[in-house]
Amino acid sequence: MALARFGAKRKSVHATPLYSAVLIFMEKSTPPTSTPIYNPNACALMEGRHGDPFGYLGIHRNDTDDGFVVRSCRPDAKSITLEVLDHTNSVVHAIAMDHVHPGGVFESTFEWHDNVPPRYQFSIDFGKGEAWRTADPYSFGLILGDQDCHFWAEGNHYMAYRVLGAHPREIDGIKGTTFALWAPNAQRISVVGDFNRWDGRCHPMRKRIEAGMWELFIPEVTIGDHYKFEVLGQNGRLVLKTDPFAFSTQWGQKTAAMVHSLDQYAWNDEDWMSSRATRDHYKTPMSTYEVHLGSWSRIPDDGNRWLTYKELAEQLLDHVERLGFTHIELMPITEYPFDGSWGYQVTGYFSPTSRYGSPDEFRYLVDQAHQRGIGIILDWVPAHFPKDDHGLARFDGTALFEHADPRQGEHMDWGTYIFNFDRNEVRNFLIASALFWMKEYHIDGLRVDAVASLLYLDYSREEGQWIPNEHGGRENLGAIAFMKQLNEAAYGYCPGITMMAEESTSFAGVSKPTSAGGLGFGFKWNMGWMNDTLAYMERDPIHRRFHHGEATFSMIYAFDENFQLVLSHDEVVHGKGSLIEKMPGDRWQKFANLRMLYSWMWAHPGKKLIFMGDEIAQWDEWNANRSIDWHLRFGEEHSGMERLITDLNKIYSDIPALHQLDHDPAGFSWLDHDDAAQSIFTFIRRSEDGDTVLIAVNATPTPHHAYRLGAPIAGTYREILNSDNQRYAGSGSANPGDRHTEPVAWQGQEQSIIIDVPPLGTTFLRLAR
């Protein structure tokens, strides 16, 4: 049965001021003996402290058991008419309800001799021509099933987002929205929003004591309506909280959630999703472009605004497709209030930020990427969350999502709270979030932020600022168990995705299966390679000979984990300077050094990631408040760098030797790792079927002519890329034509060839087959 509103439309109130539920009701001065005495239940409702609203509101047998009493709490109503319905939903009785409390409690008693209570509805007059007809929220039964409560408490309800939060649905023919959340220690929770003028007395929720859940179905609430939860915490503090499971939220100072349906968008990426399920990421190319959506490109003529999801679906994807990246990694787009956090202080673990558009417009961006053959990785932040009042912090007046003890529950450096990973429901919340993005938004993987801070109880803490684990150690056993459970769930429920760890320590087994004692991630960021390589590259070439080991050390541990080589946003911000500025020498040497670095990186075992702006050698370090300096592409050196990245991605994707055995020692061997005197590095990359590429890197500006290079297989080798090519604004050094092997043993090989090694350059030569 659909119940229609009539008369004037109800007023939409988008502002969310903190509302005090305690009614201050002032009578005219009268003698104490004339003060009205109201029903204690009605008074408790008006004071926002009723613990069982379903026990008083709604329909109940009357005292004489010959009928029913119906009660409603609408402080915003002028009058309410109770309309009793027959089996055809026609009104058979219309009864003006008594105003039993002047604050807004209405009651009506009527005879009814059937044991089954009748259906009914309210006709509510708000005055000034505003009125509407609705079913009673307190006439409906339980919302959450017993299994929902049970599995949530166990920490295994991975699809919890399908029942918790706000969900438009129809119950007994009545359209509305169900609301449910977990807050076991709250004294009272109400749904507030556009539909009740943000008045917490209108819609207090039912508490499911067995699971610490609260629930309510509100008829007529529909997609787009703004809402929050008004929480009277255990500490007696009244706070407006954003729904932890909200699918759509405001951003910035406006922090309301919006009712949204997950079932509206029609996907068109069936081919991608089908192939994803069987993809072997270890043996296929993965070249990733890291992006901060708010500063990739802006519109100066329109207030320097950022692009929308739909604009990015065209402009960003055009750029990424042209350069040949296989994946885009998005810095966090889970809703966050503070722009300056870049998304790393999350308040909406189930809602894409509304800065750039609606949830379905974000889906459109992902969908379009998949149709172009581009995967989307999401930067995801389970390590900590902000202390904003509207967020998860002290959600029910207690340390619910976080540890109560600041030695375990706070990141002092970041001013944020740490999740309590020992709690089943908290682990469930985070794992449900991870699966949500991969299942509902078709995200192809998660890069898990700040894993090192999860692993260690003493992370960034001094003596006395942390508590050892039960064995006296520094490992965070709860967080370790969480990460294992997370990865098992992700790979189990979403075949073909990938999980990446930003982990900067030597913790063993980060990317090993949980069955082998590992954490279960698919890949680990190679922070060691990044630090050593950048330290080496920043040195003057004349001094590099004394630091040769910085450039070769990464190969000692290259296959201990499944590594991704990263030059991320963290390396070009906070005064670190851009990559091109890090390079030593004059202008020519700076560009040559950077071309050499990129080429060396693409030749090195491991997946690849660079940050936006790196592909054009932007001079300024990244600034989240403005666009990348795209005008630089008009310069030959900058456009040449972009062409180099494009060509590197092409050979990396097309040539099995450069990607197929990225994580297998059989795919790499040194020719000479000890030529420190000339700062030259030579090595071999191979595929499973013998595809072979020889690489020579020269880290000085001195070219080397007639340089003998060992070859593992006799035959003809052809140069497939030279970073000093004039196409990239280099000096034009090249190895044209065929290079035939000679039976001259060299560098441990029975054959060798003669090549020219470019100055501050890298050359690739492939065995012709």
Tab-separated table of C-alpha atoms in Angstrom, residues 55-303:
chain	number	residue	atom	x	y	z
A	55	GLY	CA	6.649	-0.255	24.116
A	56	TYR	CA	4.668	2.974	24.210
A	57	LEU	CA	4.289	4.316	20.659
A	58	GLY	CA	2.418	2.495	17.939
A	59	ILE	CA	-0.623	0.291	18.487
A	60	HIS	CA	-1.314	-1.643	21.701
A	61	ARG	CA	-4.252	-3.331	23.395
A	62	ASN	CA	-6.123	-0.869	25.601
A	63	ASP	CA	-6.572	-1.319	29.342
A	64	THR	CA	-10.079	-2.826	29.005
A	65	ASP	CA	-8.950	-5.226	26.276
A	66	ASP	CA	-11.888	-4.306	24.037
A	67	GLY	CA	-9.909	-2.283	21.578
A	68	PHE	CA	-6.612	-0.605	20.868
A	69	VAL	CA	-4.727	2.537	21.745
A	70	VAL	CA	-2.473	4.219	19.198
A	71	ARG	CA	0.151	6.780	20.128
A	72	SER	CA	2.389	9.019	18.082
A	73	CYS	CA	5.115	11.515	18.932
A	74	ARG	CA	5.291	14.428	16.486
A	75	PRO	CA	6.348	17.664	18.193
A	76	ASP	CA	6.145	19.399	14.818
A	77	ALA	CA	2.450	18.484	14.288
A	78	LYS	CA	-0.503	20.784	14.939
A	79	SER	CA	-2.922	17.839	14.905
A	80	ILE	CA	-3.037	14.191	13.874
A	81	THR	CA	-5.982	12.173	12.595
A	82	LEU	CA	-5.860	8.401	13.039
A	83	GLU	CA	-7.290	6.656	9.966
A	84	VAL	CA	-8.222	3.010	10.506
A	85	LEU	CA	-8.156	0.961	7.297
A	86	ASP	CA	-10.010	-2.106	6.072
A	87	HIS	CA	-8.625	-4.940	3.975
A	88	THR	CA	-8.834	-2.763	0.841
A	89	ASN	CA	-6.891	0.013	2.586
A	90	SER	CA	-9.973	2.211	2.605
A	91	VAL	CA	-10.509	4.468	5.615
A	92	VAL	CA	-13.279	3.046	7.822
A	93	HIS	CA	-12.693	5.250	10.851
A	94	ALA	CA	-11.148	8.715	11.096
A	95	ILE	CA	-10.416	9.716	14.689
A	96	ALA	CA	-8.932	12.992	15.848
A	97	MET	CA	-6.125	12.037	18.209
A	98	ASP	CA	-5.905	13.600	21.651
A	99	HIS	CA	-2.976	15.861	22.430
A	100	VAL	CA	-1.901	14.052	25.630
A	101	HIS	CA	1.318	16.023	26.051
A	102	PRO	CA	1.650	19.605	24.797
A	103	GLY	CA	5.145	18.822	23.577
A	104	GLY	CA	3.708	16.675	20.800
A	105	VAL	CA	2.460	13.286	22.021
A	106	PHE	CA	-0.869	12.192	20.516
A	107	GLU	CA	-3.124	9.315	21.539
A	108	SER	CA	-6.362	7.725	20.390
A	109	THR	CA	-8.336	4.790	21.790
A	110	PHE	CA	-10.974	2.887	19.815
A	111	GLU	CA	-12.975	-0.290	20.102
A	112	TRP	CA	-11.913	-3.244	17.985
A	113	HIS	CA	-13.113	-6.729	18.764
A	114	ASP	CA	-10.800	-8.646	16.440
A	115	ASN	CA	-7.623	-9.897	18.136
A	116	VAL	CA	-5.626	-8.876	15.084
A	117	PRO	CA	-4.939	-5.131	15.188
A	118	PRO	CA	-6.149	-3.183	12.179
A	119	ARG	CA	-3.985	-1.405	9.666
A	120	TYR	CA	-3.934	2.316	10.069
A	121	GLN	CA	-2.237	5.497	8.986
A	122	PHE	CA	-1.809	9.048	10.195
A	123	SER	CA	-3.012	12.230	8.527
A	124	ILE	CA	-0.732	14.885	9.991
A	125	ASP	CA	-1.447	18.608	9.861
A	126	PHE	CA	1.654	20.723	10.405
A	127	GLY	CA	-0.211	24.007	9.995
A	128	LYS	CA	0.216	26.709	7.345
A	129	GLY	CA	-1.126	24.398	4.659
A	130	GLU	CA	1.496	21.710	5.184
A	131	ALA	CA	0.138	18.209	5.690
A	132	TRP	CA	0.875	14.632	4.727
A	133	ARG	CA	-0.356	11.127	5.211
A	134	THR	CA	1.913	8.324	6.360
A	135	ALA	CA	2.038	4.914	7.971
A	136	ASP	CA	3.254	4.675	11.555
A	137	PRO	CA	6.967	3.757	11.931
A	138	TYR	CA	6.071	2.015	15.204
A	139	SER	CA	3.615	-0.387	13.584
A	140	PHE	CA	6.360	-2.456	11.929
A	141	GLY	CA	8.193	-5.488	13.293
A	142	LEU	CA	11.867	-6.300	13.582
A	143	ILE	CA	14.164	-5.147	10.781
A	144	LEU	CA	17.353	-7.098	11.428
A	145	GLY	CA	17.293	-10.869	11.306
A	146	ASP	CA	18.708	-13.062	14.039
A	147	GLN	CA	21.494	-14.203	11.717
A	148	ASP	CA	22.440	-10.602	10.963
A	149	CYS	CA	22.908	-9.973	14.664
A	150	HIS	CA	24.737	-13.265	15.229
A	151	PHE	CA	27.228	-12.996	12.379
A	152	TRP	CA	27.915	-9.321	13.121
A	153	ALA	CA	28.791	-10.166	16.723
A	154	GLU	CA	31.044	-12.970	15.462
A	155	GLY	CA	32.790	-10.580	13.079
A	156	ASN	CA	31.817	-12.542	9.964
A	157	HIS	CA	28.965	-10.505	8.451
A	158	TYR	CA	30.975	-9.326	5.452
A	159	MET	CA	27.901	-8.021	3.635
A	160	ALA	CA	26.770	-6.046	6.693
A	161	TYR	CA	26.408	-2.935	4.526
A	162	ARG	CA	23.344	-4.592	2.999
A	163	VAL	CA	21.455	-4.418	6.316
A	164	LEU	CA	23.152	-1.725	8.404
A	165	GLY	CA	22.875	1.918	7.404
A	166	ALA	CA	19.935	3.314	5.418
A	167	HIS	CA	18.140	1.220	2.790
A	168	PRO	CA	15.128	2.265	0.696
A	169	ARG	CA	12.712	-0.644	0.684
A	170	GLU	CA	9.064	-1.628	0.800
A	171	ILE	CA	7.506	-3.415	3.782
A	172	ASP	CA	3.904	-4.652	3.643
A	173	GLY	CA	3.273	-2.453	0.630
A	174	ILE	CA	4.644	0.658	2.370
A	175	LYS	CA	7.607	2.417	0.776
A	176	GLY	CA	10.185	3.952	3.055
A	177	THR	CA	13.700	3.480	4.402
A	178	THR	CA	15.110	1.145	7.042
A	179	PHE	CA	17.773	2.509	9.361
A	180	ALA	CA	20.071	0.335	11.457
A	181	LEU	CA	23.366	0.807	13.270
A	182	TRP	CA	25.606	-0.637	15.954
A	183	ALA	CA	26.001	1.375	19.150
A	184	PRO	CA	25.595	-0.962	22.141
A	185	ASN	CA	26.316	1.565	24.880
A	186	ALA	CA	24.074	4.415	23.740
A	187	GLN	CA	21.170	5.369	25.979
A	188	ARG	CA	18.970	6.446	23.091
A	189	ILE	CA	19.354	6.904	19.326
A	190	SER	CA	16.984	8.705	16.980
A	191	VAL	CA	16.923	9.182	13.241
A	192	VAL	CA	16.820	12.868	12.379
A	193	GLY	CA	16.646	14.524	8.998
A	194	ASP	CA	14.737	16.527	6.430
A	195	PHE	CA	11.659	14.429	7.132
A	196	ASN	CA	11.278	15.410	10.812
A	197	ARG	CA	12.932	18.829	10.976
A	198	TRP	CA	15.958	17.256	12.658
A	199	ASP	CA	13.930	16.681	15.820
A	200	GLY	CA	15.219	13.664	17.747
A	201	ARG	CA	11.934	13.175	19.579
A	202	CYS	CA	10.112	12.140	16.416
A	203	HIS	CA	11.891	8.905	15.525
A	204	PRO	CA	13.669	7.180	18.435
A	205	MET	CA	14.899	3.739	17.407
A	206	ARG	CA	14.320	0.235	18.739
A	207	LYS	CA	17.298	-1.272	20.532
A	208	ARG	CA	18.161	-4.888	19.781
A	209	ILE	CA	19.818	-5.572	23.112
A	210	GLU	CA	21.137	-8.986	22.056
A	211	ALA	CA	23.451	-7.405	19.475
A	212	GLY	CA	23.791	-3.786	20.516
A	213	MET	CA	21.921	-2.785	17.346
A	214	TRP	CA	19.332	-0.067	16.790
A	215	GLU	CA	16.710	-0.150	14.025
A	216	LEU	CA	13.711	1.683	12.611
A	217	PHE	CA	11.674	1.722	9.402
A	218	ILE	CA	10.413	5.203	8.492
A	219	PRO	CA	7.710	5.340	5.802
A	220	GLU	CA	7.979	7.974	3.082
A	221	VAL	CA	11.694	8.597	3.588
A	222	THR	CA	13.231	8.229	0.173
A	223	ILE	CA	16.389	8.502	-1.922
A	224	GLY	CA	18.090	11.868	-1.509
A	225	ASP	CA	16.693	12.665	1.946
A	226	HIS	CA	19.325	13.996	4.338
A	227	TYR	CA	19.682	12.293	7.713
A	228	LYS	CA	21.887	11.686	10.740
A	229	PHE	CA	21.686	9.719	13.943
A	230	GLU	CA	21.098	11.650	17.151
A	231	VAL	CA	22.993	9.689	19.794
A	232	LEU	CA	22.573	10.094	23.522
A	233	GLY	CA	25.774	8.441	24.624
A	234	GLN	CA	26.567	6.480	27.718
A	235	ASN	CA	28.412	9.575	28.908
A	236	GLY	CA	25.197	11.625	28.738
A	237	ARG	CA	26.417	13.688	25.802
A	238	LEU	CA	24.052	14.291	22.890
A	239	VAL	CA	25.778	14.238	19.485
A	240	LEU	CA	24.685	14.166	15.860
A	241	LYS	CA	26.530	11.328	14.121
A	242	THR	CA	26.899	10.588	10.427
A	243	ASP	CA	25.833	7.044	9.557
A	244	PRO	CA	28.993	4.841	9.586
A	245	PHE	CA	27.443	2.801	6.750
A	246	ALA	CA	26.160	5.769	4.724
A	247	PHE	CA	26.401	5.290	0.963
A	248	SER	CA	26.212	9.012	0.196
A	249	THR	CA	27.380	11.923	2.323
A	250	GLN	CA	28.010	15.630	2.276
A	251	TRP	CA	31.567	16.862	2.633
A	252	GLY	CA	33.346	19.697	4.414
A	253	GLN	CA	31.342	21.476	7.100
A	254	LYS	CA	28.103	19.844	5.933
A	255	THR	CA	28.242	16.304	7.198
A	256	ALA	CA	24.778	14.792	6.737
A	257	ALA	CA	24.261	11.436	5.059
A	258	MET	CA	21.845	11.031	2.169
A	259	VAL	CA	19.623	8.036	1.559
A	260	HIS	CA	20.948	6.217	-1.500
A	261	SER	CA	20.225	2.952	-3.299
A	262	LEU	CA	23.003	0.659	-4.491
A	263	ASP	CA	20.717	-0.844	-7.111
A	264	GLN	CA	20.216	2.045	-9.532
A	265	TYR	CA	23.360	1.953	-11.668
A	266	ALA	CA	23.541	-0.281	-14.762
A	267	TRP	CA	27.126	-1.486	-15.304
A	268	ASN	CA	28.623	-2.024	-18.759
A	269	ASP	CA	31.957	-3.629	-17.822
A	270	GLU	CA	30.974	-7.279	-18.058
A	271	ASP	CA	33.962	-8.184	-20.247
A	272	TRP	CA	36.415	-6.600	-17.818
A	273	MET	CA	34.877	-8.220	-14.750
A	274	SER	CA	34.806	-11.616	-16.422
A	275	SER	CA	38.483	-11.442	-17.391
A	276	ARG	CA	39.449	-9.981	-14.021
A	277	ALA	CA	38.282	-13.092	-12.225
A	278	THR	CA	40.971	-15.198	-13.917
A	279	ARG	CA	43.785	-12.627	-14.177
A	280	ASP	CA	47.233	-13.575	-12.838
A	281	HIS	CA	48.650	-10.258	-11.636
A	282	TYR	CA	52.053	-11.736	-10.924
A	283	LYS	CA	52.683	-12.668	-14.553
A	284	THR	CA	50.961	-9.751	-16.254
A	285	PRO	CA	52.047	-6.117	-16.538
A	286	MET	CA	50.974	-3.664	-13.865
A	287	SER	CA	51.964	-0.061	-14.451
A	288	THR	CA	50.073	2.304	-12.168
A	289	TYR	CA	49.362	6.031	-12.328
A	290	GLU	CA	48.684	7.473	-8.861
A	291	VAL	CA	46.175	10.329	-8.829
A	292	HIS	CA	44.757	12.890	-6.430
A	293	LEU	CA	41.475	13.712	-8.149
A	294	GLY	CA	41.187	17.195	-6.684
A	295	SER	CA	44.455	18.444	-8.136
A	296	TRP	CA	45.030	16.417	-11.299
A	297	SER	CA	43.474	19.211	-13.317
A	298	ARG	CA	41.427	22.288	-12.429
A	299	ILE	CA	39.310	24.839	-14.253
A	300	PRO	CA	40.843	28.311	-13.667
A	301	ASP	CA	38.000	30.067	-15.482
A	302	ASP	CA	35.464	28.514	-13.114
A	303	GLY	CA	36.831	29.473	-9.732
